[in-house]
């Protein structure tokens, strides 16, 4: 699966999510939702590294949640980039991969 295809699929899911919950996905929402997901990743990281309460979860559950939060952050980042017409593959090539030796 390439990034463009994934972005398109995520957009459809996100539109439906907004419609079902009755809110507008305005430009602020995309950034604020990414921030929310970063907060959840941070919380999961703290649990995963033993610096936050387990809240009754097993080590395997904590690890699984930690891993899943990466997906949430990545997907929200793709949606934010899409909202602002950022061609991520091109920008990654320019910013990161152009420095390969």
MMTF fields as JSON, N, C-alpha, C and O atoms, coordinates in Angstrom:
{
  "mmtfVersion": "1.0.0",
  "mmtfProducer": "UNKNOWN",
  "numBonds": 403,
  "numAtoms": 404,
  "numGroups": 101,
  "numChains": 1,
  "numModels": 1,
  "chainsPerModel": [1],
  "groupsPerChain": [101],
  "chainIdList": ["A"],
  "bondAtomList": [4, 2, 8, 6, 12, 10, 16, 14, 20, 18, 24, 22, 28, 26, 32, 30, 36, 34, 40, 38, 44, 42, 48, 46, 52, 50, 56, 54, 60, 58, 64, 62, 68, 66, 72, 70, 76, 74, 80, 78, 84, 82, 88, 86, 92, 90, 96, 94, 100, 98, 104, 102, 108, 106, 112, 110, 116, 114, 120, 118, 124, 122, 128, 126, 132, 130, 136, 134, 140, 138, 144, 142, 148, 146, 152, 150, 156, 154, 160, 158, 164, 162, 168, 166, 172, 170, 176, 174, 180, 178, 184, 182, 188, 186, 192, 190, 196, 194, 200, 198, 204, 202, 208, 206, 212, 210, 216, 214, 220, 218, 224, 222, 228, 226, 232, 230, 236, 234, 240, 238, 244, 242, 248, 246, 252, 250, 256, 254, 260, 258, 264, 262, 268, 266, 272, 270, 276, 274, 280, 278, 284, 282, 288, 286, 292, 290, 296, 294, 300, 298, 304, 302, 308, 306, 312, 310, 316, 314, 320, 318, 324, 322, 328, 326, 332, 330, 336, 334, 340, 338, 344, 342, 348, 346, 352, 350, 356, 354, 360, 358, 364, 362, 368, 366, 372, 370, 376, 374, 380, 378, 384, 382, 388, 386, 392, 390, 396, 394, 400, 398],
  "bondOrderList": [1, 1, 1, 1, 1, 1, 1, 1, 1, 1, 1, 1, 1, 1, 1, 1, 1, 1, 1, 1, 1, 1, 1, 1, 1, 1, 1, 1, 1, 1, 1, 1, 1, 1, 1, 1, 1, 1, 1, 1, 1, 1, 1, 1, 1, 1, 1, 1, 1, 1, 1, 1, 1, 1, 1, 1, 1, 1, 1, 1, 1, 1, 1, 1, 1, 1, 1, 1, 1, 1, 1, 1, 1, 1, 1, 1, 1, 1, 1, 1, 1, 1, 1, 1, 1, 1, 1, 1, 1, 1, 1, 1, 1, 1, 1, 1, 1, 1, 1, 1],
  "groupList": [{"groupName": "UNK", "atomNameList": ["N", "CA", "C", "O"], "elementList": ["N", "C", "C", "O"], "formalChargeList": [0, 0, 0, 0], "bondAtomList": [1, 0, 2, 1, 3, 2], "bondOrderList": [1, 1, 2], "singleLetterCode": "X", "chemCompType": "L-PEPTIDE LINKING"}],
  "groupTypeList": [0, 0, 0, 0, 0, 0, 0, 0, 0, 0, 0, 0, 0, 0, 0, 0, 0, 0, 0, 0, 0, 0, 0, 0, 0, 0, 0, 0, 0, 0, 0, 0, 0, 0, 0, 0, 0, 0, 0, 0, 0, 0, 0, 0, 0, 0, 0, 0, 0, 0, 0, 0, 0, 0, 0, 0, 0, 0, 0, 0, 0, 0, 0, 0, 0, 0, 0, 0, 0, 0, 0, 0, 0, 0, 0, 0, 0, 0, 0, 0, 0, 0, 0, 0, 0, 0, 0, 0, 0, 0, 0, 0, 0, 0, 0, 0, 0, 0, 0, 0, 0],
  "groupIdList": [1, 2, 3, 4, 5, 6, 7, 8, 9, 10, 11, 12, 13, 14, 15, 16, 17, 18, 19, 20, 21, 22, 23, 24, 25, 26, 27, 28, 29, 30, 31, 32, 33, 34, 35, 36, 37, 38, 39, 40, 41, 42, 43, 44, 45, 46, 47, 48, 49, 50, 51, 52, 53, 54, 55, 56, 57, 58, 59, 60, 61, 62, 63, 64, 65, 66, 67, 68, 69, 70, 71, 72, 73, 74, 75, 76, 77, 78, 79, 80, 81, 82, 83, 84, 85, 86, 87, 88, 89, 90, 91, 92, 93, 94, 95, 96, 97, 98, 99, 100, 101],
  "secStructList": [7, 7, 2, 2, 2, 2, 2, 2, 2, 2, 2, 2, 2, 2, 2, 2, 2, 2, 2, 2, 2, 6, 7, 7, 7, 7, 2, 2, 2, 2, 2, 2, 2, 2, 2, 2, 2, 2, 2, 2, 2, 2, 2, 2, 2, 2, 2, 2, 6, 6, 1, 1, 7, 7, 6, 6, 7, 7, 2, 2, 2, 2, 2, 2, 2, 2, 2, 2, 2, 2, 2, 2, 2, 2, 2, 2, 2, 2, 2, 2, 2, 2, 2, 6, 6, 7, 7, 2, 2, 2, 2, 2, 2, 2, 2, 6, 4, 4, 4, 7, 7],
  "xCoordList": [0.847, 0.0, 0.896, 1.828, 0.608, 1.407, 0.719, -0.436, 1.437, 0.942, -0.29, -1.223, -0.31, -1.463, -2.727, -3.792, -2.601, -3.75, -4.212, -5.408, -3.268, -3.602, -4.283, -5.279, -3.76, -4.332, -5.78, -6.643, -6.037, -7.395, -8.344, -9.463, -7.906, -8.739, -8.999, -10.115, -7.971, -8.121, -9.073, -9.866, -8.997, -9.889, -11.35, -12.193, -11.641, -13.016, -13.483, -14.608, -12.615, -12.965, -13.174, -14.104, -12.308, -12.374, -13.634, -14.257, -14.011, -15.243, -16.433, -17.277, -16.492, -17.593, -17.606, -18.673, -16.43, -16.296, -16.888, -17.654, -16.535, -17.064, -18.568, -19.266, -19.068, -20.512, -21.265, -22.296, -20.748, -21.414, -21.445, -22.418, -20.389, -20.321, -20.806, -20.907, -21.104, -21.708, -20.8, -21.213, -19.58, -18.697, -18.023, -17.897, -17.594, -16.909, -15.416, -14.813, -14.837, -13.391, -12.722, -12.274, -12.66, -12.051, -10.53, -10.039, -9.779, -8.317, -7.791, -6.825, -8.411, -7.968, -8.151, -7.31, -9.254, -9.54, -8.397, -8.004, -7.865, -6.809, -5.577, -4.998, -5.182, -4.018, -4.324, -3.504, -5.489, -5.853, -6.007, -5.641, -6.541, -6.69, -5.317, -5.108, -4.386, -3.022, -2.421, -1.771, -2.632, -2.114, -2.737, -2.047, -4.032, -4.704, -4.061, -3.794, -3.823, -3.213, -1.787, -1.356, -1.054, 0.295, 0.231, 1.084, -0.78, -0.969, -1.239, -0.729, -2.041, -2.33, -1.08, -0.847, -0.278, 0.976, 1.906, 2.565, 1.961, 2.804, 2.36, 3.189, 1.058, 0.535, 0.877, 1.299, 0.7, 1.017, 2.508, 2.898, 3.337, 4.782, 5.145, 5.955, 4.539, 4.824, 4.407, 5.116, 3.274, 2.867, 3.828, 4.235, 4.182, 5.074, 6.448, 7.082, 6.896, 8.217, 8.142, 9.135, 6.955, 6.8, 6.778, 7.027, 6.487, 6.471, 5.068, 4.89, 4.075, 2.676, 1.945, 2.388, 0.829, 0.05, -0.433, -0.756, -0.478, -0.925, -2.439, -2.948, -3.161, -4.625, -5.275, -6.252, -4.71, -5.275, -4.945, -5.455, -4.108, -3.745, -2.517, -1.637, -2.482, -1.309, -0.196, -0.426, 0.996, 2.136, 1.874, 2.236, 1.249, 0.931, -0.092, 0.022, -1.083, -2.076, -1.446, -1.755, -0.58, 0.112, 0.972, 0.979, 1.686, 2.537, 1.687, 2.043, 0.569, -0.308, -0.868, -0.909, -1.294, -1.815, -0.734, -0.993, 0.467, 1.593, 1.806, 1.961, 1.815, 2.015, 0.865, 1.098, -0.363, -1.526, -1.54, -2.017, -1.028, -1.006, -0.1, -0.335, 0.929, 1.764, 0.915, 1.058, 0.039, -0.844, -1.76, -1.968, -2.312, -3.191, -2.459, -2.982, -1.259, -0.476, -0.142, -0.294, 0.308, 0.681, -0.519, -0.401, -1.656, -2.85, -3.322, -3.7, -3.308, -3.706, -2.726, -3.128, -1.446, -0.459, -0.727, -0.636, -1.053, -1.388, -2.62, -2.657, -3.616, -4.818, -4.514, -5.03, -3.692, -3.3, -2.532, -2.789, -1.61, -0.842, -1.766, -1.62, -2.702, -3.664, -4.485, -4.714, -4.921, -5.722, -4.986, -5.604, -3.655, -2.84, -2.079, -1.117, -2.519, -1.93, -0.427, 0.304, 0.032, 1.451, 1.697, 1.084, 2.58, 2.96, 4.071, 5.254, 3.682, 4.652, 5.794, 6.946, 5.534, 6.677, 7.709, 8.913, 7.235, 8.153, 8.913, 10.12, 8.222, 8.862, 9.85, 10.902, 9.523, 10.46, 11.707, 12.829, 11.496, 12.623, 13.526, 14.749, 12.908, 13.657, 14.328, 15.496, 13.605, 14.1, 14.996, 15.966, 14.69, 15.412, 16.292, 17.501, 15.689, 16.393, 17.456, 18.369, 17.348, 18.362, 19.711, 20.741, 19.713, 20.948, 21.594, 22.619, 20.98, 21.575, 22.944, 23.179, 23.817, 25.167, 25.273, 26.332],
  "yCoordList": [-1.171, 0.0, 1.239, 1.339, 2.17, 3.397, 4.496, 4.359, 5.564, 6.641, 7.312, 7.645, 7.514, 8.168, 7.329, 7.855, 6.037, 5.144, 5.129, 5.21, 5.028, 5.031, 6.34, 6.332, 7.448, 8.756, 8.841, 9.362, 8.336, 8.347, 7.508, 7.933, 6.346, 5.48, 6.111, 6.049, 6.713, 7.373, 8.558, 8.794, 9.296, 10.44, 9.984, 10.609, 8.909, 8.402, 8.006, 8.308, 7.333, 6.946, 8.173, 8.219, 9.158, 10.358, 11.168, 11.698, 11.267, 11.971, 11.287, 11.947, 9.979, 9.227, 9.412, 9.565, 9.399, 9.604, 10.956, 11.042, 12.004, 13.337, 13.409, 14.03, 12.778, 12.775, 12.028, 12.497, 10.866, 10.059, 10.751, 10.623, 11.482, 12.161, 13.607, 14.281, 14.072, 15.382, 16.571, 17.538, 16.515, 17.675, 17.964, 17.096, 19.22, 19.644, 19.403, 19.758, 18.809, 18.565, 19.791, 19.738, 20.868, 22.084, 22.001, 21.078, 22.948, 22.865, 22.732, 22.007, 23.418, 23.29, 21.868, 21.358, 21.235, 19.895, 18.936, 18.137, 19.003, 18.076, 18.201, 17.195, 19.425, 19.631, 19.254, 18.622, 19.638, 19.319, 17.807, 17.275, 17.133, 15.668, 15.001, 14.032, 15.506, 14.977, 15.174, 14.273, 16.338, 16.609, 15.663, 15.165, 15.415, 14.467, 13.083, 12.427, 12.659, 11.334, 11.289, 10.264, 12.391, 12.449, 12.304, 11.656, 12.909, 12.764, 11.321, 10.833, 10.641, 9.23, 8.372, 7.433, 8.693, 7.968, 8.201, 7.272, 9.419, 9.742, 8.958, 8.394, 8.916, 8.148, 6.671, 6.037, 6.124, 4.715, 4.454, 3.417, 5.39, 5.262, 5.229, 4.409, 6.126, 6.154, 4.849, 4.344, 4.307, 3.006, 1.914, 1.069, 1.935, 0.913, 0.912, -0.136, 2.078, 2.184, 2.178, 2.427, 1.891, 1.752, 3.055, 3.06, 4.157, 5.46, 6.028, 7.208, 5.17, 5.552, 4.298, 3.175, 4.512, 3.386, 2.493, 2.972, 1.205, 0.23, 0.239, -0.248, 0.779, 0.869, -0.483, -0.586, -1.53, -2.868, -3.614, -4.712, -3.044, -3.699, -4.584, -4.28, -5.672, -6.542, -5.907, -4.956, -6.435, -5.933, -6.08, -5.202, -7.183, -7.389, -6.372, -5.88, -6.06, -5.066, -3.68, -2.921, -3.365, -2.062, -1.965, -0.935, -3.017, -3.033, -2.879, -2.12, -3.599, -3.522, -2.113, -1.589, -1.504, -0.137, 0.828, 1.699, 0.679, 1.518, 1.426, 2.447, 0.229, 0.03, 0.629, 1.241, 0.457, 0.975, 2.5, 3.09, 3.129, 4.592, 5.159, 6.269, 4.421, 4.862, 4.969, 5.915, 3.998, 4.008, 5.223, 5.877, 5.53, 6.692, 7.983, 8.817, 8.143, 9.357, 9.434, 10.488, 8.334, 8.31, 8.638, 9.427, 8.042, 8.284, 9.724, 10.333, 10.277, 11.671, 12.613, 13.644, 12.265, 13.077, 13.057, 14.091, 11.899, 11.811, 12.656, 13.329, 12.625, 13.427, 14.918, 15.69, 15.327, 16.736, 17.163, 18.234, 16.348, 16.657, 16.767, 17.668, 15.856, 15.886, 17.174, 17.794, 17.569, 18.786, 20.015, 20.956, 19.99, 21.142, 20.891, 21.591, 19.894, 19.579, 19.358, 19.793, 18.682, 18.357, 17.0, 16.001, 16.971, 15.717, 15.074, 15.334, 14.252, 13.696, 12.934, 13.135, 12.073, 11.382, 12.36, 12.154, 13.418, 14.411, 15.135, 15.349, 15.505, 16.22, 15.328, 15.797, 14.074, 13.125, 12.972, 12.958, 12.86, 12.755, 13.989, 13.875, 15.146, 16.414, 16.625, 17.01, 16.379, 16.72, 15.636, 15.949, 14.377, 13.27, 12.489, 12.374, 11.961, 11.012, 11.656, 10.974, 12.939, 13.643, 13.634, 13.892, 13.342, 13.323, 11.944, 11.773, 10.966, 9.626, 9.642, 10.363, 8.85, 8.783, 7.588, 7.344],
  "zCoordList": [0.0, 0.0, 0.0, 0.797, -0.89, -0.925, -0.113, 0.29, 0.112, 0.977, 0.375, 1.105, -0.936, -1.569, -1.394, -1.068, -1.61, -1.437, 0.016, 0.295, 0.929, 2.351, 2.737, 3.461, 2.265, 2.561, 2.081, 2.786, 0.898, 0.343, 1.202, 1.49, 1.601, 2.438, 3.803, 4.32, 4.378, 5.676, 5.583, 6.495, 4.493, 4.297, 4.311, 4.954, 3.611, 3.582, 4.979, 5.376, 5.712, 7.083, 7.966, 8.772, 7.807, 8.625, 8.332, 9.251, 7.065, 6.694, 7.365, 7.971, 7.254, 7.874, 9.388, 9.984, 10.016, 11.456, 11.854, 12.813, 11.123, 11.404, 11.22, 12.022, 10.17, 9.919, 11.016, 11.498, 11.406, 12.426, 13.778, 14.521, 14.103, 15.391, 15.33, 16.355, 14.127, 13.958, 14.212, 14.85, 13.726, 13.858, 12.524, 11.661, 12.389, 11.174, 11.316, 12.328, 10.315, 10.296, 9.661, 8.516, 10.4, 9.881, 10.055, 10.705, 9.486, 9.58, 11.007, 11.244, 11.952, 13.342, 13.866, 14.606, 13.477, 13.979, 13.655, 14.505, 12.449, 12.037, 12.929, 13.338, 13.225, 14.079, 15.53, 16.196, 16.01, 17.39, 17.593, 18.641, 16.599, 16.694, 16.706, 17.436, 15.91, 15.94, 17.324, 17.854, 17.905, 19.251, 20.272, 21.162, 20.144, 21.036, 20.929, 21.935, 19.699, 19.493, 20.035, 20.562, 19.908, 20.493, 22.011, 22.617, 22.615, 24.053, 24.438, 25.446, 23.634, 23.9, 23.709, 24.47, 22.694, 22.503, 23.685, 24.151, 24.165, 25.324, 26.543, 27.257, 26.788, 27.918, 27.774, 28.741, 26.588, 26.345, 26.529, 27.065, 26.089, 26.262, 27.742, 28.175, 28.512, 29.945, 30.615, 31.486, 30.218, 30.768, 30.318, 31.115, 29.058, 28.484, 29.157, 29.288, 29.577, 30.203, 31.726, 32.41, 32.247, 33.69, 34.458, 35.663, 33.794, 34.464, 34.616, 34.917, 34.403, 34.634, 35.109, 34.871, 35.777, 36.295, 35.164, 34.077, 35.423, 34.432, 34.269, 33.26, 35.231, 35.187, 34.928, 34.186, 35.558, 35.45, 34.175, 33.955, 33.335, 32.079, 32.283, 33.088, 31.542, 31.566, 30.744, 29.998, 30.885, 30.103, 28.606, 27.823, 28.208, 26.787, 26.282, 25.16, 27.102, 26.715, 26.6, 25.681, 27.521, 27.49, 26.24, 25.566, 25.935, 24.735, 23.468, 22.567, 23.404, 22.231, 22.061, 20.947, 23.151, 23.094, 22.629, 21.798, 23.155, 22.749, 21.242, 20.571, 20.718, 19.281, 18.47, 17.428, 18.936, 18.214, 18.169, 17.199, 19.198, 19.214, 18.129, 17.651, 17.734, 16.613, 15.346, 14.573, 15.143, 13.969, 14.008, 12.986, 15.187, 15.3, 14.946, 14.207, 15.471, 15.191, 13.702, 13.084, 13.133, 11.719, 10.831, 9.894, 11.12, 10.309, 10.433, 9.432, 11.629, 11.797, 11.108, 10.569, 11.123, 10.418, 8.91, 8.249, 8.377, 6.95, 6.628, 5.598, 7.494, 7.258, 7.322, 6.513, 8.266, 8.362, 7.113, 6.563, 6.671, 5.46, 4.253, 3.426, 4.161, 3.049, 3.079, 2.04, 4.256, 4.431, 3.894, 3.396, 4.004, 3.593, 2.286, 1.973, 1.538, 0.223, 0.277, -0.613, 1.321, 1.453, 0.793, 1.168, -0.171, -0.832, 0.003, -0.216, 0.94, 1.88, 1.207, 1.592, 0.225, -0.392, -0.957, -0.805, -1.603, -2.163, -1.053, -1.163, -0.006, 1.098, 1.85, 2.284, 2.003, 2.64, 1.783, 2.29, 0.491, -0.435, -0.309, -0.225, -0.299, -0.253, 1.106, 1.168, 2.177, 3.523, 4.113, 4.804, 3.853, 4.492, 3.521, 3.724, 2.482, 1.629, 0.744, 0.278, 0.513, -0.278, 0.428, -0.196, 1.716, 2.493, 2.597, 3.257, 1.936, 1.954, 1.29, 0.321, 1.825, 1.268, 0.357, -0.221]
}
